[in-house]
């Protein structure tokens, strides 16, 4: 299977320049060797804008004019809706039942049509919409353009901290970790890229252990509060992670909540559960990680206001 290259990531960086925010690296007050990359500062509140913008930019104009469709628990849907609106084309987002309302509301506010389905039907429904309307399916992670777009985070991390030793990346479908690992391992091979996922949705851990995609059903993955990390890997993302990821760590729900609270109160960042897993790994599993200058990718801030309020005290 053909993997993306550092040249693909650099091309994506050119495509998204001026549209996607170049987020800073922020030191945290409790750890002298930890920086966070706050992708919550993107216009749609998550890193997903990178891949979606790059994917839409790469479509032939005639194809793009027929619109785009995707399936998403929220963040990729918002990102694609934003990119489609900027391009002046229609967008449909198939959303699994139970997705956070705050994310659904924002998808609609960006002008996309929202269709609800049971979680197991999200991809088939998106494929049906594409077949019926002629829209292009832009997957959340299982696409080289998406992976390359997300990999631009790795370029920025190395530009701001060239001597980074460890990069901690949340893993859901694997597009983000595949892209970042591609960039980091190409430009700083000595740095370790470690994936982090919830213990209650540890399919990537199992997939890497067995060498084949292991699918956890929705009854298992929907136990975690980290809704953005409930998705299984694809053959494409597993191929990237087997080649380029240095390891994977799992974190508990209690650790995720504690990390969210730390980021909210001490780093003064708005974060959702999925975004806190990398920091949770550093806080609670430091003995499982390589030592040295560490960057934790904070992937998004699209959190239910009630959840956020519960952390602020």
PDB file of C-alpha atoms in Angstrom:
ATOM      1  CA  UNK A   1       0.000   0.000   0.000  1.00  0.00           C
ATOM      2  CA  UNK A   2       1.380   3.407  -0.983  1.00  0.00           C
ATOM      3  CA  UNK A   3       2.031   5.729   1.956  1.00  0.00           C
ATOM      4  CA  UNK A   4       2.072   9.509   1.800  1.00  0.00           C
ATOM      5  CA  UNK A   5       5.449  11.263   1.748  1.00  0.00           C
ATOM      6  CA  UNK A   6       6.905  14.387   3.302  1.00  0.00           C
ATOM      7  CA  UNK A   7       6.462  16.024  -0.112  1.00  0.00           C
ATOM      8  CA  UNK A   8       2.712  15.377   0.134  1.00  0.00           C
ATOM      9  CA  UNK A   9       2.625  17.055   3.550  1.00  0.00           C
ATOM     10  CA  UNK A  10       4.545  20.050   2.259  1.00  0.00           C
ATOM     11  CA  UNK A  11       2.123  20.375  -0.666  1.00  0.00           C
ATOM     12  CA  UNK A  12      -0.756  20.322   1.803  1.00  0.00           C
ATOM     13  CA  UNK A  13       0.916  23.087   3.795  1.00  0.00           C
ATOM     14  CA  UNK A  14       0.948  25.239   0.669  1.00  0.00           C
ATOM     15  CA  UNK A  15      -2.743  24.506   0.037  1.00  0.00           C
ATOM     16  CA  UNK A  16      -3.904  25.478   3.517  1.00  0.00           C
ATOM     17  CA  UNK A  17      -1.674  28.514   4.032  1.00  0.00           C
ATOM     18  CA  UNK A  18      -3.730  31.607   4.731  1.00  0.00           C
ATOM     19  CA  UNK A  19      -6.883  29.606   5.474  1.00  0.00           C
ATOM     20  CA  UNK A  20      -5.892  27.447   8.426  1.00  0.00           C
ATOM     21  CA  UNK A  21      -4.466  28.996  11.582  1.00  0.00           C
ATOM     22  CA  UNK A  22      -0.815  28.231  12.264  1.00  0.00           C
ATOM     23  CA  UNK A  23      -1.245  27.360  15.914  1.00  0.00           C
ATOM     24  CA  UNK A  24       1.573  28.055  18.400  1.00  0.00           C
ATOM     25  CA  UNK A  25       3.362  25.745  20.779  1.00  0.00           C
ATOM     26  CA  UNK A  26       2.438  26.716  24.337  1.00  0.00           C
ATOM     27  CA  UNK A  27       4.442  25.722  27.419  1.00  0.00           C
ATOM     28  CA  UNK A  28       2.396  24.427  30.339  1.00  0.00           C
ATOM     29  CA  UNK A  29       2.965  25.710  33.877  1.00  0.00           C
ATOM     30  CA  UNK A  30       3.300  22.303  35.545  1.00  0.00           C
ATOM     31  CA  UNK A  31       5.933  20.622  33.324  1.00  0.00           C
ATOM     32  CA  UNK A  32       9.138  22.281  32.083  1.00  0.00           C
ATOM     33  CA  UNK A  33       9.517  19.811  29.219  1.00  0.00           C
ATOM     34  CA  UNK A  34       5.952  19.798  27.903  1.00  0.00           C
ATOM     35  CA  UNK A  35       4.405  21.982  25.238  1.00  0.00           C
ATOM     36  CA  UNK A  36       0.895  21.727  23.833  1.00  0.00           C
ATOM     37  CA  UNK A  37      -0.213  22.350  20.249  1.00  0.00           C
ATOM     38  CA  UNK A  38      -3.700  23.912  20.679  1.00  0.00           C
ATOM     39  CA  UNK A  39      -5.636  23.022  17.552  1.00  0.00           C
ATOM     40  CA  UNK A  40      -8.726  24.159  19.454  1.00  0.00           C
ATOM     41  CA  UNK A  41      -7.763  27.622  18.180  1.00  0.00           C
ATOM     42  CA  UNK A  42      -8.757  26.756  14.608  1.00  0.00           C
ATOM     43  CA  UNK A  43     -11.861  28.574  13.243  1.00  0.00           C
ATOM     44  CA  UNK A  44     -13.895  25.353  13.562  1.00  0.00           C
ATOM     45  CA  UNK A  45     -12.332  24.420  16.893  1.00  0.00           C
ATOM     46  CA  UNK A  46     -10.236  21.446  15.773  1.00  0.00           C
ATOM     47  CA  UNK A  47      -7.333  20.203  13.645  1.00  0.00           C
ATOM     48  CA  UNK A  48      -9.781  18.687  11.160  1.00  0.00           C
ATOM     49  CA  UNK A  49      -9.823  21.915   9.166  1.00  0.00           C
ATOM     50  CA  UNK A  50      -6.356  21.089   7.840  1.00  0.00           C
ATOM     51  CA  UNK A  51      -7.268  17.845   6.102  1.00  0.00           C
ATOM     52  CA  UNK A  52     -10.675  19.034   4.924  1.00  0.00           C
ATOM     53  CA  UNK A  53      -9.281  22.230   3.402  1.00  0.00           C
ATOM     54  CA  UNK A  54      -6.531  20.328   1.605  1.00  0.00           C
ATOM     55  CA  UNK A  55      -8.944  17.673   0.308  1.00  0.00           C
ATOM     56  CA  UNK A  56     -11.394  20.229  -1.093  1.00  0.00           C
ATOM     57  CA  UNK A  57      -8.556  22.217  -2.669  1.00  0.00           C
ATOM     58  CA  UNK A  58      -7.354  19.109  -4.505  1.00  0.00           C
ATOM     59  CA  UNK A  59     -10.705  18.346  -6.158  1.00  0.00           C
ATOM     60  CA  UNK A  60     -11.115  19.130  -9.842  1.00  0.00           C
ATOM     61  CA  UNK A  61     -13.287  22.286 -10.060  1.00  0.00           C
ATOM     62  CA  UNK A  62     -16.014  20.494 -12.037  1.00  0.00           C
ATOM     63  CA  UNK A  63     -16.130  17.687  -9.495  1.00  0.00           C
ATOM     64  CA  UNK A  64     -16.028  20.101  -6.576  1.00  0.00           C
ATOM     65  CA  UNK A  65     -19.010  22.016  -7.915  1.00  0.00           C
ATOM     66  CA  UNK A  66     -21.233  18.965  -7.312  1.00  0.00           C
ATOM     67  CA  UNK A  67     -20.575  19.227  -3.611  1.00  0.00           C
ATOM     68  CA  UNK A  68     -19.046  17.107  -0.890  1.00  0.00           C
ATOM     69  CA  UNK A  69     -20.368  14.641   1.669  1.00  0.00           C
ATOM     70  CA  UNK A  70     -18.886  12.996   4.731  1.00  0.00           C
ATOM     71  CA  UNK A  71     -19.717  11.105   7.909  1.00  0.00           C
ATOM     72  CA  UNK A  72     -18.552  12.522  11.220  1.00  0.00           C
ATOM     73  CA  UNK A  73     -19.255  12.676  14.930  1.00  0.00           C
ATOM     74  CA  UNK A  74     -18.774  16.404  14.633  1.00  0.00           C
ATOM     75  CA  UNK A  75     -15.314  17.868  14.123  1.00  0.00           C
ATOM     76  CA  UNK A  76     -14.602  16.640  10.597  1.00  0.00           C
ATOM     77  CA  UNK A  77     -18.154  17.552   9.669  1.00  0.00           C
ATOM     78  CA  UNK A  78     -17.609  21.106  10.843  1.00  0.00           C
ATOM     79  CA  UNK A  79     -14.292  21.285   9.025  1.00  0.00           C
ATOM     80  CA  UNK A  80     -15.693  20.043   5.726  1.00  0.00           C
ATOM     81  CA  UNK A  81     -18.710  22.341   6.034  1.00  0.00           C
ATOM     82  CA  UNK A  82     -16.324  25.268   6.560  1.00  0.00           C
ATOM     83  CA  UNK A  83     -14.146  24.287   3.591  1.00  0.00           C
ATOM     84  CA  UNK A  84     -17.205  23.728   1.374  1.00  0.00           C
ATOM     85  CA  UNK A  85     -18.700  27.083   2.293  1.00  0.00           C
ATOM     86  CA  UNK A  86     -15.389  28.788   1.490  1.00  0.00           C
ATOM     87  CA  UNK A  87     -15.402  27.041  -1.902  1.00  0.00           C
ATOM     88  CA  UNK A  88     -19.074  27.878  -2.511  1.00  0.00           C
ATOM     89  CA  UNK A  89     -20.228  24.266  -2.841  1.00  0.00           C
ATOM     90  CA  UNK A  90     -22.910  22.246  -1.011  1.00  0.00           C
ATOM     91  CA  UNK A  91     -22.042  19.910   1.840  1.00  0.00           C
ATOM     92  CA  UNK A  92     -23.894  17.055   3.532  1.00  0.00           C
ATOM     93  CA  UNK A  93     -22.739  15.573   6.831  1.00  0.00           C
ATOM     94  CA  UNK A  94     -24.006  12.202   8.036  1.00  0.00           C
ATOM     95  CA  UNK A  95     -23.921  12.303  11.838  1.00  0.00           C
ATOM     96  CA  UNK A  96     -24.213   9.295  14.169  1.00  0.00           C
ATOM     97  CA  UNK A  97     -27.006   9.448  16.680  1.00  0.00           C
ATOM     98  CA  UNK A  98     -25.663  10.526  20.052  1.00  0.00           C
ATOM     99  CA  UNK A  99     -23.131  13.011  18.679  1.00  0.00           C
ATOM    100  CA  UNK A 100     -22.630  16.098  20.891  1.00  0.00           C
ATOM    101  CA  UNK A 101     -25.341  18.661  20.168  1.00  0.00           C
ATOM    102  CA  UNK A 102     -22.854  21.531  20.257  1.00  0.00           C
ATOM    103  CA  UNK A 103     -21.041  19.981  17.281  1.00  0.00           C
ATOM    104  CA  UNK A 104     -24.247  19.307  15.338  1.00  0.00           C
ATOM    105  CA  UNK A 105     -25.413  22.896  15.836  1.00  0.00           C
ATOM    106  CA  UNK A 106     -22.144  24.236  14.495  1.00  0.00           C
ATOM    107  CA  UNK A 107     -22.238  21.996  11.423  1.00  0.00           C
ATOM    108  CA  UNK A 108     -25.667  23.401  10.597  1.00  0.00           C
ATOM    109  CA  UNK A 109     -24.508  26.954  11.297  1.00  0.00           C
ATOM    110  CA  UNK A 110     -21.838  26.486   8.627  1.00  0.00           C
ATOM    111  CA  UNK A 111     -24.536  25.756   6.060  1.00  0.00           C
ATOM    112  CA  UNK A 112     -24.285  21.984   5.761  1.00  0.00           C
ATOM    113  CA  UNK A 113     -27.203  19.585   5.623  1.00  0.00           C
ATOM    114  CA  UNK A 114     -27.159  17.158   8.572  1.00  0.00           C
ATOM    115  CA  UNK A 115     -28.520  13.597   8.367  1.00  0.00           C
ATOM    116  CA  UNK A 116     -28.736  11.445  11.513  1.00  0.00           C
ATOM    117  CA  UNK A 117     -28.230   7.680  11.388  1.00  0.00           C
ATOM    118  CA  UNK A 118     -27.376   4.895  13.852  1.00  0.00           C
ATOM    119  CA  UNK A 119     -23.584   4.862  14.388  1.00  0.00           C
ATOM    120  CA  UNK A 120     -23.035   1.701  12.331  1.00  0.00           C
ATOM    121  CA  UNK A 121     -24.802   3.274   9.333  1.00  0.00           C
ATOM    122  CA  UNK A 122     -22.730   6.438   9.021  1.00  0.00           C
ATOM    123  CA  UNK A 123     -20.449   5.304   6.173  1.00  0.00           C
ATOM    124  CA  UNK A 124     -23.128   3.466   4.148  1.00  0.00           C
ATOM    125  CA  UNK A 125     -25.391   6.492   4.335  1.00  0.00           C
ATOM    126  CA  UNK A 126     -22.612   8.851   3.226  1.00  0.00           C
ATOM    127  CA  UNK A 127     -21.865   6.528   0.294  1.00  0.00           C
ATOM    128  CA  UNK A 128     -25.558   6.487  -0.609  1.00  0.00           C
ATOM    129  CA  UNK A 129     -25.732  10.296  -0.612  1.00  0.00           C
ATOM    130  CA  UNK A 130     -22.632  10.473  -2.809  1.00  0.00           C
ATOM    131  CA  UNK A 131     -24.117   8.005  -5.290  1.00  0.00           C
ATOM    132  CA  UNK A 132     -27.457   9.818  -5.437  1.00  0.00           C
ATOM    133  CA  UNK A 133     -26.182  13.405  -5.677  1.00  0.00           C
ATOM    134  CA  UNK A 134     -22.834  13.115  -7.429  1.00  0.00           C
ATOM    135  CA  UNK A 135     -21.134  14.714  -4.425  1.00  0.00           C
ATOM    136  CA  UNK A 136     -17.603  13.610  -3.580  1.00  0.00           C
ATOM    137  CA  UNK A 137     -17.163  11.578  -0.427  1.00  0.00           C
ATOM    138  CA  UNK A 138     -14.440  13.137   1.731  1.00  0.00           C
ATOM    139  CA  UNK A 139     -13.727  10.634   4.529  1.00  0.00           C
ATOM    140  CA  UNK A 140     -12.711  11.763   8.016  1.00  0.00           C
ATOM    141  CA  UNK A 141      -9.350   9.955   7.872  1.00  0.00           C
ATOM    142  CA  UNK A 142      -9.187   7.190   5.241  1.00  0.00           C
ATOM    143  CA  UNK A 143      -7.790   9.353   2.452  1.00  0.00           C
ATOM    144  CA  UNK A 144      -4.223  10.378   1.530  1.00  0.00           C
ATOM    145  CA  UNK A 145      -5.269  14.027   1.156  1.00  0.00           C
ATOM    146  CA  UNK A 146      -6.725  14.068   4.657  1.00  0.00           C
ATOM    147  CA  UNK A 147      -3.636  12.402   6.120  1.00  0.00           C
ATOM    148  CA  UNK A 148      -1.320  14.859   4.361  1.00  0.00           C
ATOM    149  CA  UNK A 149      -3.343  17.827   5.586  1.00  0.00           C
ATOM    150  CA  UNK A 150      -3.233  16.670   9.187  1.00  0.00           C
ATOM    151  CA  UNK A 151       0.489  16.076   8.824  1.00  0.00           C
ATOM    152  CA  UNK A 152       1.066  19.826   8.528  1.00  0.00           C
ATOM    153  CA  UNK A 153       0.885  19.906  12.324  1.00  0.00           C
ATOM    154  CA  UNK A 154       4.122  17.924  12.359  1.00  0.00           C
ATOM    155  CA  UNK A 155       5.819  20.468  10.114  1.00  0.00           C
ATOM    156  CA  UNK A 156       4.819  23.284  12.467  1.00  0.00           C
ATOM    157  CA  UNK A 157       5.934  21.406  15.572  1.00  0.00           C
ATOM    158  CA  UNK A 158       9.404  20.877  14.119  1.00  0.00           C
ATOM    159  CA  UNK A 159       9.657  24.453  12.903  1.00  0.00           C
ATOM    160  CA  UNK A 160       8.911  25.745  16.417  1.00  0.00           C
ATOM    161  CA  UNK A 161      10.782  23.078  18.432  1.00  0.00           C
ATOM    162  CA  UNK A 162      13.420  21.511  16.150  1.00  0.00           C
ATOM    163  CA  UNK A 163      14.929  19.466  18.988  1.00  0.00           C
ATOM    164  CA  UNK A 164      11.654  17.862  20.086  1.00  0.00           C
ATOM    165  CA  UNK A 165      12.135  14.370  21.504  1.00  0.00           C
ATOM    166  CA  UNK A 166       8.550  13.080  21.790  1.00  0.00           C
ATOM    167  CA  UNK A 167       5.278  13.926  20.045  1.00  0.00           C
ATOM    168  CA  UNK A 168       2.081  12.603  21.637  1.00  0.00           C
ATOM    169  CA  UNK A 169      -0.873  12.302  19.259  1.00  0.00           C
ATOM    170  CA  UNK A 170      -4.471  11.202  19.884  1.00  0.00           C
ATOM    171  CA  UNK A 171      -5.550   8.214  17.761  1.00  0.00           C
ATOM    172  CA  UNK A 172      -9.082   7.632  16.497  1.00  0.00           C
ATOM    173  CA  UNK A 173      -9.256   6.683  12.837  1.00  0.00           C
ATOM    174  CA  UNK A 174      -5.522   7.295  12.582  1.00  0.00           C
ATOM    175  CA  UNK A 175      -5.405  10.090  10.015  1.00  0.00           C
ATOM    176  CA  UNK A 176      -3.862  12.633  12.384  1.00  0.00           C
ATOM    177  CA  UNK A 177      -1.264  10.276  13.806  1.00  0.00           C
ATOM    178  CA  UNK A 178      -0.401   8.963  10.329  1.00  0.00           C
ATOM    179  CA  UNK A 179       0.192  12.458   8.994  1.00  0.00           C
ATOM    180  CA  UNK A 180       2.148  13.752  11.964  1.00  0.00           C
ATOM    181  CA  UNK A 181       4.296  10.623  12.120  1.00  0.00           C
ATOM    182  CA  UNK A 182       5.078  11.000   8.411  1.00  0.00           C
ATOM    183  CA  UNK A 183       6.329  14.554   8.888  1.00  0.00           C
ATOM    184  CA  UNK A 184       8.202  14.018  12.143  1.00  0.00           C
ATOM    185  CA  UNK A 185       9.964  10.786  11.174  1.00  0.00           C
ATOM    186  CA  UNK A 186      11.039  12.268   7.824  1.00  0.00           C
ATOM    187  CA  UNK A 187      12.531  15.417   9.353  1.00  0.00           C
ATOM    188  CA  UNK A 188      13.649  14.245  12.804  1.00  0.00           C
ATOM    189  CA  UNK A 189      13.987  10.446  12.802  1.00  0.00           C
ATOM    190  CA  UNK A 190      15.275  10.397  16.395  1.00  0.00           C
ATOM    191  CA  UNK A 191      12.021  11.832  17.748  1.00  0.00           C
ATOM    192  CA  UNK A 192       9.446   9.341  19.014  1.00  0.00           C
ATOM    193  CA  UNK A 193       5.844   9.672  17.851  1.00  0.00           C
ATOM    194  CA  UNK A 194       3.508   7.996  20.326  1.00  0.00           C
ATOM    195  CA  UNK A 195      -0.209   7.478  19.782  1.00  0.00           C
ATOM    196  CA  UNK A 196      -2.686   7.834  22.651  1.00  0.00           C
ATOM    197  CA  UNK A 197      -6.220   6.461  22.766  1.00  0.00           C
ATOM    198  CA  UNK A 198      -8.893   5.778  25.387  1.00  0.00           C
ATOM    199  CA  UNK A 199      -8.733   2.441  27.134  1.00  0.00           C
ATOM    200  CA  UNK A 200     -12.437   2.052  26.323  1.00  0.00           C
ATOM    201  CA  UNK A 201     -11.737   2.392  22.575  1.00  0.00           C
ATOM    202  CA  UNK A 202      -8.341   0.717  22.269  1.00  0.00           C
ATOM    203  CA  UNK A 203      -8.814  -0.770  18.813  1.00  0.00           C
ATOM    204  CA  UNK A 204      -5.657   0.879  17.438  1.00  0.00           C
ATOM    205  CA  UNK A 205      -3.592  -0.740  20.183  1.00  0.00           C
ATOM    206  CA  UNK A 206      -5.057  -4.107  19.249  1.00  0.00           C
ATOM    207  CA  UNK A 207      -4.618  -3.479  15.521  1.00  0.00           C
ATOM    208  CA  UNK A 208      -0.944  -2.625  15.928  1.00  0.00           C
ATOM    209  CA  UNK A 209      -0.412  -5.663  18.136  1.00  0.00           C
ATOM    210  CA  UNK A 210      -1.956  -8.065  15.620  1.00  0.00           C
ATOM    211  CA  UNK A 211      -0.846  -6.361  12.394  1.00  0.00           C
ATOM    212  CA  UNK A 212      -4.395  -6.219  11.021  1.00  0.00           C
ATOM    213  CA  UNK A 213      -7.330  -3.874  11.512  1.00  0.00           C
ATOM    214  CA  UNK A 214      -9.214  -4.894  14.647  1.00  0.00           C
ATOM    215  CA  UNK A 215     -12.747  -3.504  14.740  1.00  0.00           C
ATOM    216  CA  UNK A 216     -14.399  -2.698  18.039  1.00  0.00           C
ATOM    217  CA  UNK A 217     -18.163  -2.445  17.719  1.00  0.00           C
ATOM    218  CA  UNK A 218     -19.993   0.738  18.638  1.00  0.00           C
ATOM    219  CA  UNK A 219     -21.336  -0.700  21.896  1.00  0.00           C
ATOM    220  CA  UNK A 220     -17.729  -0.840  23.117  1.00  0.00           C
ATOM    221  CA  UNK A 221     -16.304   2.363  21.675  1.00  0.00           C
ATOM    222  CA  UNK A 222     -19.285   4.498  22.660  1.00  0.00           C
ATOM    223  CA  UNK A 223     -18.440   3.942  26.333  1.00  0.00           C
ATOM    224  CA  UNK A 224     -15.694   6.561  26.139  1.00  0.00           C
ATOM    225  CA  UNK A 225     -16.381  10.269  26.552  1.00  0.00           C
ATOM    226  CA  UNK A 226     -13.801  10.924  23.823  1.00  0.00           C
ATOM    227  CA  UNK A 227     -16.316  10.892  20.980  1.00  0.00           C
ATOM    228  CA  UNK A 228     -13.729  11.874  18.374  1.00  0.00           C
ATOM    229  CA  UNK A 229     -11.700   8.730  19.105  1.00  0.00           C
ATOM    230  CA  UNK A 230     -14.423   6.094  18.781  1.00  0.00           C
ATOM    231  CA  UNK A 231     -13.592   5.275  15.165  1.00  0.00           C
ATOM    232  CA  UNK A 232     -11.554   2.241  14.108  1.00  0.00           C
ATOM    233  CA  UNK A 233      -8.427   2.407  11.953  1.00  0.00           C
ATOM    234  CA  UNK A 234      -8.534   1.764   8.211  1.00  0.00           C
ATOM    235  CA  UNK A 235      -6.135  -0.372   6.197  1.00  0.00           C
ATOM    236  CA  UNK A 236      -4.498   2.853   4.975  1.00  0.00           C
ATOM    237  CA  UNK A 237      -3.964   4.390   8.387  1.00  0.00           C
ATOM    238  CA  UNK A 238      -2.809   1.112   9.903  1.00  0.00           C
ATOM    239  CA  UNK A 239      -0.187   0.820   7.173  1.00  0.00           C
ATOM    240  CA  UNK A 240       1.131   4.278   8.060  1.00  0.00           C
ATOM    241  CA  UNK A 241       1.135   3.615  11.799  1.00  0.00           C
ATOM    242  CA  UNK A 242       2.857   0.232  11.488  1.00  0.00           C
ATOM    243  CA  UNK A 243       5.633   1.897   9.515  1.00  0.00           C
ATOM    244  CA  UNK A 244       5.970   5.198  11.368  1.00  0.00           C
ATOM    245  CA  UNK A 245       4.450   5.167  14.867  1.00  0.00           C
ATOM    246  CA  UNK A 246       6.824   4.356  17.728  1.00  0.00           C
ATOM    247  CA  UNK A 247       4.232   3.103  20.203  1.00  0.00           C
ATOM    248  CA  UNK A 248       0.777   3.541  21.667  1.00  0.00           C
ATOM    249  CA  UNK A 249      -0.512   4.274  25.185  1.00  0.00           C
ATOM    250  CA  UNK A 250      -4.044   4.015  26.534  1.00  0.00           C
ATOM    251  CA  UNK A 251      -5.655   6.298  29.135  1.00  0.00           C
ATOM    252  CA  UNK A 252      -8.688   5.860  31.371  1.00  0.00           C
ATOM    253  CA  UNK A 253     -11.798   8.011  31.510  1.00  0.00           C
ATOM    254  CA  UNK A 254     -10.721   9.362  34.898  1.00  0.00           C
ATOM    255  CA  UNK A 255      -7.334  10.331  33.462  1.00  0.00           C
ATOM    256  CA  UNK A 256      -8.975  12.062  30.506  1.00  0.00           C
ATOM    257  CA  UNK A 257     -11.212  14.101  32.822  1.00  0.00           C
ATOM    258  CA  UNK A 258      -8.295  15.057  35.049  1.00  0.00           C
ATOM    259  CA  UNK A 259      -6.233  16.171  32.056  1.00  0.00           C
ATOM    260  CA  UNK A 260      -9.138  18.245  30.755  1.00  0.00           C
ATOM    261  CA  UNK A 261      -9.405  19.975  34.111  1.00  0.00           C
ATOM    262  CA  UNK A 262      -5.690  20.707  34.171  1.00  0.00           C
ATOM    263  CA  UNK A 263      -5.791  22.199  30.674  1.00  0.00           C
ATOM    264  CA  UNK A 264      -8.858  24.301  31.447  1.00  0.00           C
ATOM    265  CA  UNK A 265      -7.725  25.634  34.818  1.00  0.00           C
ATOM    266  CA  UNK A 266      -3.964  25.925  34.398  1.00  0.00           C
ATOM    267  CA  UNK A 267      -3.312  26.203  30.648  1.00  0.00           C
ATOM    268  CA  UNK A 268      -6.540  28.196  30.169  1.00  0.00           C
ATOM    269  CA  UNK A 269      -7.549  26.221  27.111  1.00  0.00           C
ATOM    270  CA  UNK A 270     -11.013  25.051  26.085  1.00  0.00           C
ATOM    271  CA  UNK A 271     -10.672  21.336  25.360  1.00  0.00           C
ATOM    272  CA  UNK A 272     -12.945  18.406  24.587  1.00  0.00           C
ATOM    273  CA  UNK A 273     -12.308  14.908  25.964  1.00  0.00           C
ATOM    274  CA  UNK A 274     -10.646  13.621  22.767  1.00  0.00           C
ATOM    275  CA  UNK A 275      -8.228  16.548  22.876  1.00  0.00           C
ATOM    276  CA  UNK A 276      -6.991  15.780  26.379  1.00  0.00           C
ATOM    277  CA  UNK A 277      -5.757  12.213  25.895  1.00  0.00           C
ATOM    278  CA  UNK A 278      -2.196  13.156  24.894  1.00  0.00           C
ATOM    279  CA  UNK A 279      -1.777  15.320  27.986  1.00  0.00           C
ATOM    280  CA  UNK A 280      -3.335  12.534  30.079  1.00  0.00           C
ATOM    281  CA  UNK A 281      -0.629  10.177  28.841  1.00  0.00           C
ATOM    282  CA  UNK A 282       2.091  12.588  29.929  1.00  0.00           C
ATOM    283  CA  UNK A 283       0.440  13.174  33.319  1.00  0.00           C
ATOM    284  CA  UNK A 284      -0.326   9.579  34.250  1.00  0.00           C
ATOM    285  CA  UNK A 285       1.838   7.307  32.074  1.00  0.00           C
ATOM    286  CA  UNK A 286       5.152   9.139  31.966  1.00  0.00           C
ATOM    287  CA  UNK A 287       7.001   5.943  32.857  1.00  0.00           C
ATOM    288  CA  UNK A 288       5.709   4.374  29.626  1.00  0.00           C
ATOM    289  CA  UNK A 289       6.960   7.251  27.459  1.00  0.00           C
ATOM    290  CA  UNK A 290      10.394   8.272  26.193  1.00  0.00           C
ATOM    291  CA  UNK A 291      11.956  11.146  28.103  1.00  0.00           C
ATOM    292  CA  UNK A 292      12.779  14.616  26.868  1.00  0.00           C
ATOM    293  CA  UNK A 293      11.152  17.624  25.263  1.00  0.00           C
ATOM    294  CA  UNK A 294       7.569  16.621  24.557  1.00  0.00           C
ATOM    295  CA  UNK A 295       4.733  18.073  22.499  1.00  0.00           C
ATOM    296  CA  UNK A 296       1.158  16.953  23.160  1.00  0.00           C
ATOM    297  CA  UNK A 297      -1.313  17.672  20.374  1.00  0.00           C
ATOM    298  CA  UNK A 298      -4.534  19.142  21.805  1.00  0.00           C
ATOM    299  CA  UNK A 299      -6.873  18.365  18.968  1.00  0.00           C
ATOM    300  CA  UNK A 300     -10.011  20.402  19.596  1.00  0.00           C
ATOM    301  CA  UNK A 301     -12.242  22.435  21.863  1.00  0.00           C
ATOM    302  CA  UNK A 302     -15.764  21.598  20.738  1.00  0.00           C
ATOM    303  CA  UNK A 303     -17.007  20.577  24.150  1.00  0.00           C
ATOM    304  CA  UNK A 304     -20.484  20.612  25.639  1.00  0.00           C
ATOM    305  CA  UNK A 305     -20.759  23.772  27.798  1.00  0.00           C
ATOM    306  CA  UNK A 306     -22.061  21.757  30.743  1.00  0.00           C
ATOM    307  CA  UNK A 307     -19.026  19.494  30.623  1.00  0.00           C
ATOM    308  CA  UNK A 308     -16.742  22.507  30.473  1.00  0.00           C
ATOM    309  CA  UNK A 309     -18.497  24.158  33.415  1.00  0.00           C
ATOM    310  CA  UNK A 310     -17.997  21.027  35.504  1.00  0.00           C
ATOM    311  CA  UNK A 311     -14.220  21.337  35.054  1.00  0.00           C
ATOM    312  CA  UNK A 312     -13.839  24.993  35.891  1.00  0.00           C
ATOM    313  CA  UNK A 313     -14.238  24.717  39.642  1.00  0.00           C
TER     314      UNK A 313
END
